[in-house]
Short mmCIF file of C-alpha atoms and ligand atoms in Angstrom, two decimals:
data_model
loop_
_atom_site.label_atom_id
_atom_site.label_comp_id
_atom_site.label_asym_id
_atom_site.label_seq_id
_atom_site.Cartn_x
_atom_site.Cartn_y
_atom_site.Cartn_z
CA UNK A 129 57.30 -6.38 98.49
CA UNK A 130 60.01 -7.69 100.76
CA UNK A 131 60.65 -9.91 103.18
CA UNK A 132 59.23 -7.84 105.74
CA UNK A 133 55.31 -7.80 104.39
CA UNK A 134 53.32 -9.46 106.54
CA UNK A 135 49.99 -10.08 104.61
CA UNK A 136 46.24 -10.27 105.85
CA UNK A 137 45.87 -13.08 103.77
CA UNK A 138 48.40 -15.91 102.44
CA UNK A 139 46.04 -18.47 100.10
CA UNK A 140 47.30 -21.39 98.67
CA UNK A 141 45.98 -22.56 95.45
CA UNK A 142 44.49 -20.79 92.70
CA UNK A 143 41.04 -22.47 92.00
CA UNK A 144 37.36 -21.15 92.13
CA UNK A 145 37.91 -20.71 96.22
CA UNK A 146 41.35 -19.11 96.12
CA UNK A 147 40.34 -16.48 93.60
CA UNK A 148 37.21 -15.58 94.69
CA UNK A 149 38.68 -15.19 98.54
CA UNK A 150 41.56 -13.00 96.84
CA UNK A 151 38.61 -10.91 95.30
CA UNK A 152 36.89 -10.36 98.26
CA UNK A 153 39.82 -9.97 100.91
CA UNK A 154 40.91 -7.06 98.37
CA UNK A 155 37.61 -5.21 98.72
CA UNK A 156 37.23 -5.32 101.93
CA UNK A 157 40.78 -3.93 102.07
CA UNK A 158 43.06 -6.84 102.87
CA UNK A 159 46.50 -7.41 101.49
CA UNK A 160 46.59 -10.86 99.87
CA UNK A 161 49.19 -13.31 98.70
CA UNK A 162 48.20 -15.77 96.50
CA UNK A 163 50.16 -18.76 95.80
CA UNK A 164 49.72 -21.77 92.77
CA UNK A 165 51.51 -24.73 92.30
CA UNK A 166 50.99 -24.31 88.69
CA UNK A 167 51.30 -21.61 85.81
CA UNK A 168 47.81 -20.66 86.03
CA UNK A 169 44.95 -20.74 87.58
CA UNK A 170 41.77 -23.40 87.58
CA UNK A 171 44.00 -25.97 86.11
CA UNK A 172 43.14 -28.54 88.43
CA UNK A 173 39.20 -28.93 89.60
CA UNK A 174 37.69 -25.75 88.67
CA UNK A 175 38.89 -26.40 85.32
CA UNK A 176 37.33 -29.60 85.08
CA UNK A 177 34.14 -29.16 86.54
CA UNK A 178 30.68 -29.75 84.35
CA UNK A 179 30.42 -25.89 84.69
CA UNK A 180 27.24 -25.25 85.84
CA UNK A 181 26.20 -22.64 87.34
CA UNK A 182 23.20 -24.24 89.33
CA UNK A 183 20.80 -24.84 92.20
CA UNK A 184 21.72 -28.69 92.10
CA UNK A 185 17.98 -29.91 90.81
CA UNK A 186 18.68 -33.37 92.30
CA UNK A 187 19.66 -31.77 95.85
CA UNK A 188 16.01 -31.70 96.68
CA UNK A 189 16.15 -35.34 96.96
CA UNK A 190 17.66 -34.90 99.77
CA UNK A 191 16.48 -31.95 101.11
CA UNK A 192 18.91 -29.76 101.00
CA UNK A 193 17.31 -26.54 100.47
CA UNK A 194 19.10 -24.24 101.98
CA UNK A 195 21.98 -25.42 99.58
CA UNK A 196 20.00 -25.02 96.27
CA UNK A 197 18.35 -21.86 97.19
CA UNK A 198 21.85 -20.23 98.12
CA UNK A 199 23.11 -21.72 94.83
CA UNK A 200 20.46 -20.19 93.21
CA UNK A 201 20.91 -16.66 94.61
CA UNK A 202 24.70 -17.22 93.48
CA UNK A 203 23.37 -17.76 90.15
CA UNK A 204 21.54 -14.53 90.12
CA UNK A 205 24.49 -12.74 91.65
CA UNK A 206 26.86 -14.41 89.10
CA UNK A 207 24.11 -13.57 86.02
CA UNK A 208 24.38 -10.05 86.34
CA UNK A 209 27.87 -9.84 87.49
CA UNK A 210 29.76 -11.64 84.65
CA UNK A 211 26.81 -12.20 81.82
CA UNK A 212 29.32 -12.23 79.13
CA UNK A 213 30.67 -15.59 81.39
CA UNK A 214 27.58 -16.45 82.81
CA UNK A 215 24.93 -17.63 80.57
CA UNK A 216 21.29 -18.83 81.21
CA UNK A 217 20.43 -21.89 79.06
CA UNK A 218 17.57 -24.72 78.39
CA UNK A 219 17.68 -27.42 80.40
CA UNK A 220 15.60 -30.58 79.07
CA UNK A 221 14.96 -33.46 81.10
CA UNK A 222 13.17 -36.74 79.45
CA UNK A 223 11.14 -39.12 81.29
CA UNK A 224 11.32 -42.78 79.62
CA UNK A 225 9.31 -45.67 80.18
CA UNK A 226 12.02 -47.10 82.33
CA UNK A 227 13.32 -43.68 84.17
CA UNK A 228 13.17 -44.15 88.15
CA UNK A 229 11.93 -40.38 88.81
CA UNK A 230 7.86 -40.27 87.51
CA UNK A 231 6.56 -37.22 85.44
CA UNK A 232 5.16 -36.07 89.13
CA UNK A 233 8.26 -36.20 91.09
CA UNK A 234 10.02 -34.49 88.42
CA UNK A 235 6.94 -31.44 87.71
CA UNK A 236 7.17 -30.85 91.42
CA UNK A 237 10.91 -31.30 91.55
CA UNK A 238 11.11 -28.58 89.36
CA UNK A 239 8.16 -26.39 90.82
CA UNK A 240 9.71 -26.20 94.20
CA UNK A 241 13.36 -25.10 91.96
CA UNK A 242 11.67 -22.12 90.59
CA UNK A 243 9.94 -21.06 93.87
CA UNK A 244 13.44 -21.17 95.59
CA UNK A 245 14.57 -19.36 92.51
CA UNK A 246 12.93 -16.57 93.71
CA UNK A 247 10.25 -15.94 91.10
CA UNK A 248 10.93 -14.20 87.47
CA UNK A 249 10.78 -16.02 83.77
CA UNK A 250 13.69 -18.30 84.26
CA UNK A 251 11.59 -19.65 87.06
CA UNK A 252 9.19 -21.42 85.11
CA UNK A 253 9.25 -24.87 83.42
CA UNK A 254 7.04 -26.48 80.74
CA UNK A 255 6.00 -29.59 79.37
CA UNK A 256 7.99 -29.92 76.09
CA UNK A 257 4.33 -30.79 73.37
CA UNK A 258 4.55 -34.22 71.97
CA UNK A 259 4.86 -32.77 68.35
CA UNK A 260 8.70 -30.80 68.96
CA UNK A 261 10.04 -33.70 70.13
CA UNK A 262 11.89 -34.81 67.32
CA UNK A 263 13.13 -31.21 66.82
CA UNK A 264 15.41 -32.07 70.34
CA UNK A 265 18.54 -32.73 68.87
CA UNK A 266 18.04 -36.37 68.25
CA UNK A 267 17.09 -37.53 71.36
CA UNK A 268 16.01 -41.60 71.65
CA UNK A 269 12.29 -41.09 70.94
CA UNK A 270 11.44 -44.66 71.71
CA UNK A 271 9.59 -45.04 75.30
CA UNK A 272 9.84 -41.48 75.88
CA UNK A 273 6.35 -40.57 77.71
CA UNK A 274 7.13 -36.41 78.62
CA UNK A 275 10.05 -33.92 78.07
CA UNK A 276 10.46 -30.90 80.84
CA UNK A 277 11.84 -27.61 80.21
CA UNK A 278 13.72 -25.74 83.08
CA UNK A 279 16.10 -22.80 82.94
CA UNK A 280 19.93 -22.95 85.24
CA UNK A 281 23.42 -21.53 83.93
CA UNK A 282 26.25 -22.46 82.31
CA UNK A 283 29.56 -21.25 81.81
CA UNK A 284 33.44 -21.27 81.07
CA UNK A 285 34.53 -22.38 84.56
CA UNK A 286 38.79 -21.69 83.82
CA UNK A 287 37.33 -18.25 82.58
CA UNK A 288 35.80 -17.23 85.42
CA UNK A 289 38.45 -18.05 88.06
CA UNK A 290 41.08 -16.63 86.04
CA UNK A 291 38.64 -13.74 85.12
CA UNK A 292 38.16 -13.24 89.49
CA UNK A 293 41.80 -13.88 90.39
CA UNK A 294 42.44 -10.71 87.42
CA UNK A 295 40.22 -8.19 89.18
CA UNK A 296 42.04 -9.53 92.61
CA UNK A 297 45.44 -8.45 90.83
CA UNK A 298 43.80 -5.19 89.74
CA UNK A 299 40.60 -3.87 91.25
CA UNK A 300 39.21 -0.16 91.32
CA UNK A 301 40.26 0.71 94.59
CA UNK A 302 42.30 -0.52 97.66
CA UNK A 303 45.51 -2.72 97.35
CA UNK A 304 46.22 -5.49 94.76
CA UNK A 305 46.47 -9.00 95.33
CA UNK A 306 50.18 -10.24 94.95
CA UNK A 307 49.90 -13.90 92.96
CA UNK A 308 52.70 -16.08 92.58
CA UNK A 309 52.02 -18.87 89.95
CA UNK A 310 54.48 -21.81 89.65
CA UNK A 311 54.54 -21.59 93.42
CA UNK A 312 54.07 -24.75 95.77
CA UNK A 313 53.50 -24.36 99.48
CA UNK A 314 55.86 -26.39 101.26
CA UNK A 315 55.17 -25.37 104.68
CA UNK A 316 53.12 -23.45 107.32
CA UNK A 317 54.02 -22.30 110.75
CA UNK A 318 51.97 -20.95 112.86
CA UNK A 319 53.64 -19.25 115.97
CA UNK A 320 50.67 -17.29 117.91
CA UNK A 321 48.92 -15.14 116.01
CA UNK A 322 52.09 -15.03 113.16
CA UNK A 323 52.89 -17.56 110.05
CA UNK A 324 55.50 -17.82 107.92
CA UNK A 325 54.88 -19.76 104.42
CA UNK A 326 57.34 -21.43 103.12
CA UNK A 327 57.23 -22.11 98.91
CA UNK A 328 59.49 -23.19 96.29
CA UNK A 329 59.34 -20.64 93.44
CA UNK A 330 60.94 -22.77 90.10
CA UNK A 331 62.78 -24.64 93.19
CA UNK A 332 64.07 -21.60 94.80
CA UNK A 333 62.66 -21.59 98.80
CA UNK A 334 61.12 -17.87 99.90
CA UNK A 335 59.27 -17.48 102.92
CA UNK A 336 56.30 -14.85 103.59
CA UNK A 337 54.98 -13.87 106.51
CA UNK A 338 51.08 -13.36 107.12
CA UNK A 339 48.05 -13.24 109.88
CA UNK A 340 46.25 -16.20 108.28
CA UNK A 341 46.90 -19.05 105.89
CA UNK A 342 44.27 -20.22 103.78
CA UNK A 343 44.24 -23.77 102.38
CA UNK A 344 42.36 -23.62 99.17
CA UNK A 345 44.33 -27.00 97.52
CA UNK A 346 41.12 -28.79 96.46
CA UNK A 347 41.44 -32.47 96.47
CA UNK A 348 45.34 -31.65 98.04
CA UNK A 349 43.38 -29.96 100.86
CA UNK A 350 44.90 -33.23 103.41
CA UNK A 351 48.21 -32.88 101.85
CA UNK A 352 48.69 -29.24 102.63
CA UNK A 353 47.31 -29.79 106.15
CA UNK A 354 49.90 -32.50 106.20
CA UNK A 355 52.55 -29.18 105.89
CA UNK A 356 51.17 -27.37 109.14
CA UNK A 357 53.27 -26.21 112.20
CA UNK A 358 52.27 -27.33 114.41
CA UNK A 359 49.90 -30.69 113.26
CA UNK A 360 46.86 -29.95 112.80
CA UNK A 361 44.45 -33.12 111.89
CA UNK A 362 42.39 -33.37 108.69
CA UNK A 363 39.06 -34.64 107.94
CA UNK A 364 38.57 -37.92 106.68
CA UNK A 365 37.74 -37.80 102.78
CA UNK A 366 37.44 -39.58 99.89
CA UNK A 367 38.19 -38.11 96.75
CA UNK A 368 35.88 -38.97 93.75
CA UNK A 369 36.70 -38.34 90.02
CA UNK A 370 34.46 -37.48 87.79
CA UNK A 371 35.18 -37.94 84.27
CA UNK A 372 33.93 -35.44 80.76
CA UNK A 373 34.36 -36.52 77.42
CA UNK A 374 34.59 -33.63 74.27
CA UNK A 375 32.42 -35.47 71.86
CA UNK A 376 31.95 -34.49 68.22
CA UNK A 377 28.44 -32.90 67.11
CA UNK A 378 26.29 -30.00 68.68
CA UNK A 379 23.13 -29.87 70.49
CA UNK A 380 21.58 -26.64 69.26
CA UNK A 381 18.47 -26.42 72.17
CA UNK A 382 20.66 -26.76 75.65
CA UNK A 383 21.54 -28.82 78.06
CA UNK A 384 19.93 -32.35 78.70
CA UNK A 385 19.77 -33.58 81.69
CA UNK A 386 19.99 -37.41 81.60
CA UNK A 387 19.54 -40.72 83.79
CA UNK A 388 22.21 -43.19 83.44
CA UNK A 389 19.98 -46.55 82.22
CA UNK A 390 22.66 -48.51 84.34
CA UNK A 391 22.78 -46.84 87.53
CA UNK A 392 19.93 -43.77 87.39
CA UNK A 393 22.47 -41.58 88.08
CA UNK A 394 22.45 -37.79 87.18
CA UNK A 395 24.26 -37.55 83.49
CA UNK A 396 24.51 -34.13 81.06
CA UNK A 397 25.20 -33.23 77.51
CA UNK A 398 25.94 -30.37 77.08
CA UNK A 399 26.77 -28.01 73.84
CA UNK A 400 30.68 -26.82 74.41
CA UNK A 401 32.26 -24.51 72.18
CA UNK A 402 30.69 -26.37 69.61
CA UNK A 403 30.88 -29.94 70.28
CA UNK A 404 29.24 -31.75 72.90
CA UNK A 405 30.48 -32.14 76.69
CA UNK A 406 29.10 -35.29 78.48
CA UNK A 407 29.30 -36.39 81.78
CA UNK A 408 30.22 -37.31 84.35
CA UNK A 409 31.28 -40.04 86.46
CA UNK A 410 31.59 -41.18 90.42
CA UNK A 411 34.81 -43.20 90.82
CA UNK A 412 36.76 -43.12 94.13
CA UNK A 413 40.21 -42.13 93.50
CA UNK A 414 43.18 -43.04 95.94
CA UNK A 415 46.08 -41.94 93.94
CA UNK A 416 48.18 -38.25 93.85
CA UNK A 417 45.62 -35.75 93.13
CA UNK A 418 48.31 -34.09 89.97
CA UNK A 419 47.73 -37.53 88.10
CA UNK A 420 44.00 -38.19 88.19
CA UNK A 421 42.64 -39.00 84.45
CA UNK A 422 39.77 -40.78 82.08
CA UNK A 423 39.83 -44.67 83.03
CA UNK A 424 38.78 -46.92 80.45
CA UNK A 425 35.67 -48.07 82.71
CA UNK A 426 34.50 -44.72 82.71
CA UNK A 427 35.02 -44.13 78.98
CA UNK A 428 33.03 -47.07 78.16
CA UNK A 429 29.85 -46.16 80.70
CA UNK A 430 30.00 -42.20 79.43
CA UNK A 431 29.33 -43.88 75.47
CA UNK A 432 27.41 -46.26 76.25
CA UNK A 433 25.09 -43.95 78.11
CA UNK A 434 25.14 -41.35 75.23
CA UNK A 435 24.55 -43.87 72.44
CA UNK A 436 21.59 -44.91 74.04
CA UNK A 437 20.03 -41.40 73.96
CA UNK A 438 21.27 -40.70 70.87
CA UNK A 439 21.15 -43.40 68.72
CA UNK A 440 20.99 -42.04 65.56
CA UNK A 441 24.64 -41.01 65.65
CA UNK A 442 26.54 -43.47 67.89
CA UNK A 443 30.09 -42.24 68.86
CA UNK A 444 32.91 -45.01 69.23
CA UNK A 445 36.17 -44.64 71.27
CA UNK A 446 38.03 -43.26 68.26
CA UNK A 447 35.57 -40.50 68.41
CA UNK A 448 36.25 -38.56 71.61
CA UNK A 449 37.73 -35.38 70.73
CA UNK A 450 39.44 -35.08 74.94
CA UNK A 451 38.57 -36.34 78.20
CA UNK A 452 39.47 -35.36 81.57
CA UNK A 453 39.17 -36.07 84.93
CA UNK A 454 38.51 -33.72 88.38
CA UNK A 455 37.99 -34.61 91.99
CA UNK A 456 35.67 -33.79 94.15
CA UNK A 457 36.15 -34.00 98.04
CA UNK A 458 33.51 -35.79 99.61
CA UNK A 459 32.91 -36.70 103.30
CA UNK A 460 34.59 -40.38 103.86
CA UNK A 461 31.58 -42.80 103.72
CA UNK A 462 30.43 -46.11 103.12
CA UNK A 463 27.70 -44.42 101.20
CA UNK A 464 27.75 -44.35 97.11
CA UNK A 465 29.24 -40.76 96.22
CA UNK A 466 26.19 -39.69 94.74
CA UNK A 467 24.42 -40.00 97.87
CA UNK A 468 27.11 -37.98 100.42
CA UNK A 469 27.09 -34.41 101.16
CA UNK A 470 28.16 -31.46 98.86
CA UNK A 471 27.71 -29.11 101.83
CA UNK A 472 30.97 -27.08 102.04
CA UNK A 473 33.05 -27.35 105.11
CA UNK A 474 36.04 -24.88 107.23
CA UNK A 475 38.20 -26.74 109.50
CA UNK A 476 40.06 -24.56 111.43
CA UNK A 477 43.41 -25.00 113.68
CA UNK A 478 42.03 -23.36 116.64
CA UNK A 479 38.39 -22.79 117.11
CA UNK A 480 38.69 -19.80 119.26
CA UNK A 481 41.38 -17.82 116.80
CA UNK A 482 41.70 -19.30 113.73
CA UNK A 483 44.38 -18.99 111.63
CA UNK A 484 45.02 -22.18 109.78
CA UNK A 485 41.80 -22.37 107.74
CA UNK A 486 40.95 -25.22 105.19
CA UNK A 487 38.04 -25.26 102.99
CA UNK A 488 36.53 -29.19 101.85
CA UNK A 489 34.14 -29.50 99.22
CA UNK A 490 32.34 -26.81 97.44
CA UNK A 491 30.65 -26.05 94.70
CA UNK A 492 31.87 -23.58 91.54
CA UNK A 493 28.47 -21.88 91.69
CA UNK A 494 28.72 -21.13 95.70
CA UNK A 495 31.87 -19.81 95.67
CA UNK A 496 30.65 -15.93 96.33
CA UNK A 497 28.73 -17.47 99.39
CA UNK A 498 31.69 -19.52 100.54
CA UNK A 499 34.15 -16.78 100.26
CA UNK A 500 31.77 -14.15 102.08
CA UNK A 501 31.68 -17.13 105.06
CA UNK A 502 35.25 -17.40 105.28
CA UNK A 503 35.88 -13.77 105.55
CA UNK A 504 33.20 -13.80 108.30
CA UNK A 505 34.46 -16.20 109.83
CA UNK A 506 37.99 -14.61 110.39
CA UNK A 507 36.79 -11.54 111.41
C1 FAD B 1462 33.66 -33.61 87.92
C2 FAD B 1462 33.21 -32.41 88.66
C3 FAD B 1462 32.14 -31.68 88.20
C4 FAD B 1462 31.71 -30.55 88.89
N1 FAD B 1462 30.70 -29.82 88.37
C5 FAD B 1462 30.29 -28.71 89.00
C6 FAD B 1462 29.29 -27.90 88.41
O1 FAD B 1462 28.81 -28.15 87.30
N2 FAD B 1462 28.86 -26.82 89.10
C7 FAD B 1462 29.38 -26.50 90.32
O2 FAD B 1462 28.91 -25.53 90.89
N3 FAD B 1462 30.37 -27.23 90.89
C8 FAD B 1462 30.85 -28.32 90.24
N4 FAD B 1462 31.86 -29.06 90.78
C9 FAD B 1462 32.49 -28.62 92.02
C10 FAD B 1462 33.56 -27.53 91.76
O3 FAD B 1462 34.17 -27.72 90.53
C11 FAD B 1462 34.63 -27.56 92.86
O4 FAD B 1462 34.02 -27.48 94.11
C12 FAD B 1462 35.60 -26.39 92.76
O5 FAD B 1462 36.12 -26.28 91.45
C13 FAD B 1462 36.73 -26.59 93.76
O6 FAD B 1462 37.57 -25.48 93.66
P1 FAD B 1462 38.82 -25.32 94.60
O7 FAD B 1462 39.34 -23.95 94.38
O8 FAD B 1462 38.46 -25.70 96.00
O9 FAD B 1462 39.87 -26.46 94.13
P2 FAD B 1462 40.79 -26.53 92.82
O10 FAD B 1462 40.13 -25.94 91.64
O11 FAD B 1462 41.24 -27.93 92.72
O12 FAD B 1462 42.00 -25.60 93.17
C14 FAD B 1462 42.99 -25.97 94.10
C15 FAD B 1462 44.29 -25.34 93.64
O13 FAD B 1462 45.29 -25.52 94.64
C16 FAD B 1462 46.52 -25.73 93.99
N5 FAD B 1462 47.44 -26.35 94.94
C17 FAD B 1462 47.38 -27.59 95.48
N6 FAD B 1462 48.39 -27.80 96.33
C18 FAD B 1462 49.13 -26.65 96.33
C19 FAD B 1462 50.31 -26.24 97.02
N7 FAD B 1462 50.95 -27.04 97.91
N8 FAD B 1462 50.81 -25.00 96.78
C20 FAD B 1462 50.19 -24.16 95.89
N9 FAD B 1462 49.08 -24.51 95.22
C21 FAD B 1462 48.55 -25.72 95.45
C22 FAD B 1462 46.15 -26.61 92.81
O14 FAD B 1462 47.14 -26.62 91.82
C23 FAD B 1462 44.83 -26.00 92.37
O15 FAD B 1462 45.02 -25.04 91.37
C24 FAD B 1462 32.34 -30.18 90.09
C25 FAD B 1462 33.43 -30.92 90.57
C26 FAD B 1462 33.87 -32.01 89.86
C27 FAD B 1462 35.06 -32.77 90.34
#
């Protein structure tokens, strides 16, 4: 390509959003450029996510609906799409003595999940029988008055972005997308219905030239704003980290779905490549997005919440095999994370043509829906 190119599409960043928008600009026949600060993609949030592909069982709380049930028709999309990446599992939730949600809340909870699941086996649940509950992987057996069976996805969250942003580079028909990795967006300019990008490739500036910019940074979403010609003003947000820990050991039925004794927040084990993934954590962070990590606090919460559903093999500090830390980006709010929205949101530069467009929030499972919204939107 040279200097001359003016692309459809110039996206910055290389997560769930940017590669899924790169897939679907190329289909519908748009050149794309896409552009990541770092060697690959999904190594920031989409590579750190609890990678589920789910409704969000605990949106009905607040009911959000129209959220789970268009996360659930992702998940169908996404099942037959990429089932080698894509997998459906057995989700167990156990009601103690002392867990806030009753058996009722959480039998109806999970009725009204398969109804907006749009009917088929995965839409049922079941009442685990009293006798195979010591066959659940060791769960704490003391207090434990019911055990519910429901059906959602996992998967291999890095795999799938990188596996979208591949059939961007090369898909059946129509053109490729162009991605530039080790490239960091430095600045946007928007002059009428024309932008030129600005990046440092390895420290070497090249500008390219395209109809719209998309900011898919993530938790940098602000910071890239911050790079717009002319200003354009961001939303207020907070960003909230939310820790994993690789623990040793394997949970051979699925996924558990947990409430944290000290807060009753949502908390899952999960079996990962064999060993156990278990989180995750709420913890505003205030610091540069490229340094977020595991604080000690949350390390000690994560164990001592696991160690009290499975007691008969405690893990210790020394144990954890890794830990890591993403972000989320939350509406600002005086209101605990686990309360705010998880709606996704476009700010735009100009309401009546667009062509500065930033996407907040988001989920990993949505990102079909969120990418098919954005293209809408621009045309
Ligand atoms: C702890 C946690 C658990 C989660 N669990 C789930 C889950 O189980 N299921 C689910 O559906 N969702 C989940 N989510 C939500 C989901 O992971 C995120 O919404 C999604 O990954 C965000 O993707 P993104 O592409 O917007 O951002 P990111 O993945 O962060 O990608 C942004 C990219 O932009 C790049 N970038 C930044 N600045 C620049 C620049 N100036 N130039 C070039 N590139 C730049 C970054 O390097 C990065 O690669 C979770 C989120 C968190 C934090």
């Amino acid at each position: 390509m040279t200097d001359k190119t003016v692309y459809d599409l110039i996206i910055a960043g290389a997560g769930i959003h940017g590669a899924a928008i790169a897939h679907q600009a190329v289909s519908n026949g748009l050149s794309v450029l896409v552009l990541e600060q770092y060697d690959r993609a999904a190594r920031a949030t989409s590579g750190r996510s609890s990678k589920l592909i789910h409704g969000g069982l605990r949106y009905l709380e607040s009911f959000n609906f129209k959220l789970v049930r268009e996360c659930l028709l992702d998940r169908q999309r996404l099942l037959e799409q990429y089932p080698d990446l894509v997998r459906m599992r057995r989700f167990f939730i156990p009601i103690y003595k002392n867990t806030n949600r009753s058996r009722f809340t959480i039998n109806a909870g999970l009725t009204l999940y398969g109804l907006l699941g749009a009917g088929g086996k995965y839409s049922r649940h079941r009442k685990i029988p009293k006798k195979d509950w010591d066959a659940l992987d060791g769960i704490k057996q003391d207090e434990l008055l019911a055990v519910y069976q429901y059906w959602d996805a996992q998967t291999d969250d890095a795999k799938l972005t990188s596996r979208l942003l591949q059939e961007a580079q090369a898909p059946n028909k129509g053109p490729k997308a162009e991605v530039i990795f080790n490239a960091s967006v430095e600045m946007c300019e928007r002059n009428g219905d024309k932008l030129r990008v600005k990046y440092l490739q390895e420290d070497v500036p090249v500008v390219a030239h395209g109809r719209h910019f998309i900011n898919a940074t993530g938790p940098w979403v602000n910071d890239t704003l911050a790079k717009c010609k002319p200003s354009v003003e961001g939303l207020p947000v907070d960003l909230v980290q939310g820790t994993h820990l690789e623990l040793p050991g394997q949970l051979k039925k699925g996924i558990y779905y947990f409430e944290a004794p000290q807060d009753k927040r949502a908390v899952f084990a999960m079996p990962w490549y064999g060993k156990i993934l278990f989180g995750t954590t709420e913890t505003v962070y205030r610091g540069d997005p490229a340094e977020v990590k595991p604080t000690m606090l949350e390390e000690s919460y994560l164990l001592t919440i696991f160690n009290y559903y499975f007691p008969d093999n405690p893990v210790e500090r020394t144990d954890v095999i890794s830990s890591w830390a993403g972000l989320r980006v939350l509406p600002s709010s005086e209101a605990s994370p686990f309360k705010r929205s998880r709606d996704t949101i476009f700010h735009k530069d100009d309401d009546n043509d667009p062509r500065i467009l930033s996407i907040y929030g988001g989920k990993l499972t949505s990102h079909y829906s969120t990418a098919e919204k954005l293209l809408k939107l621009l045309r």
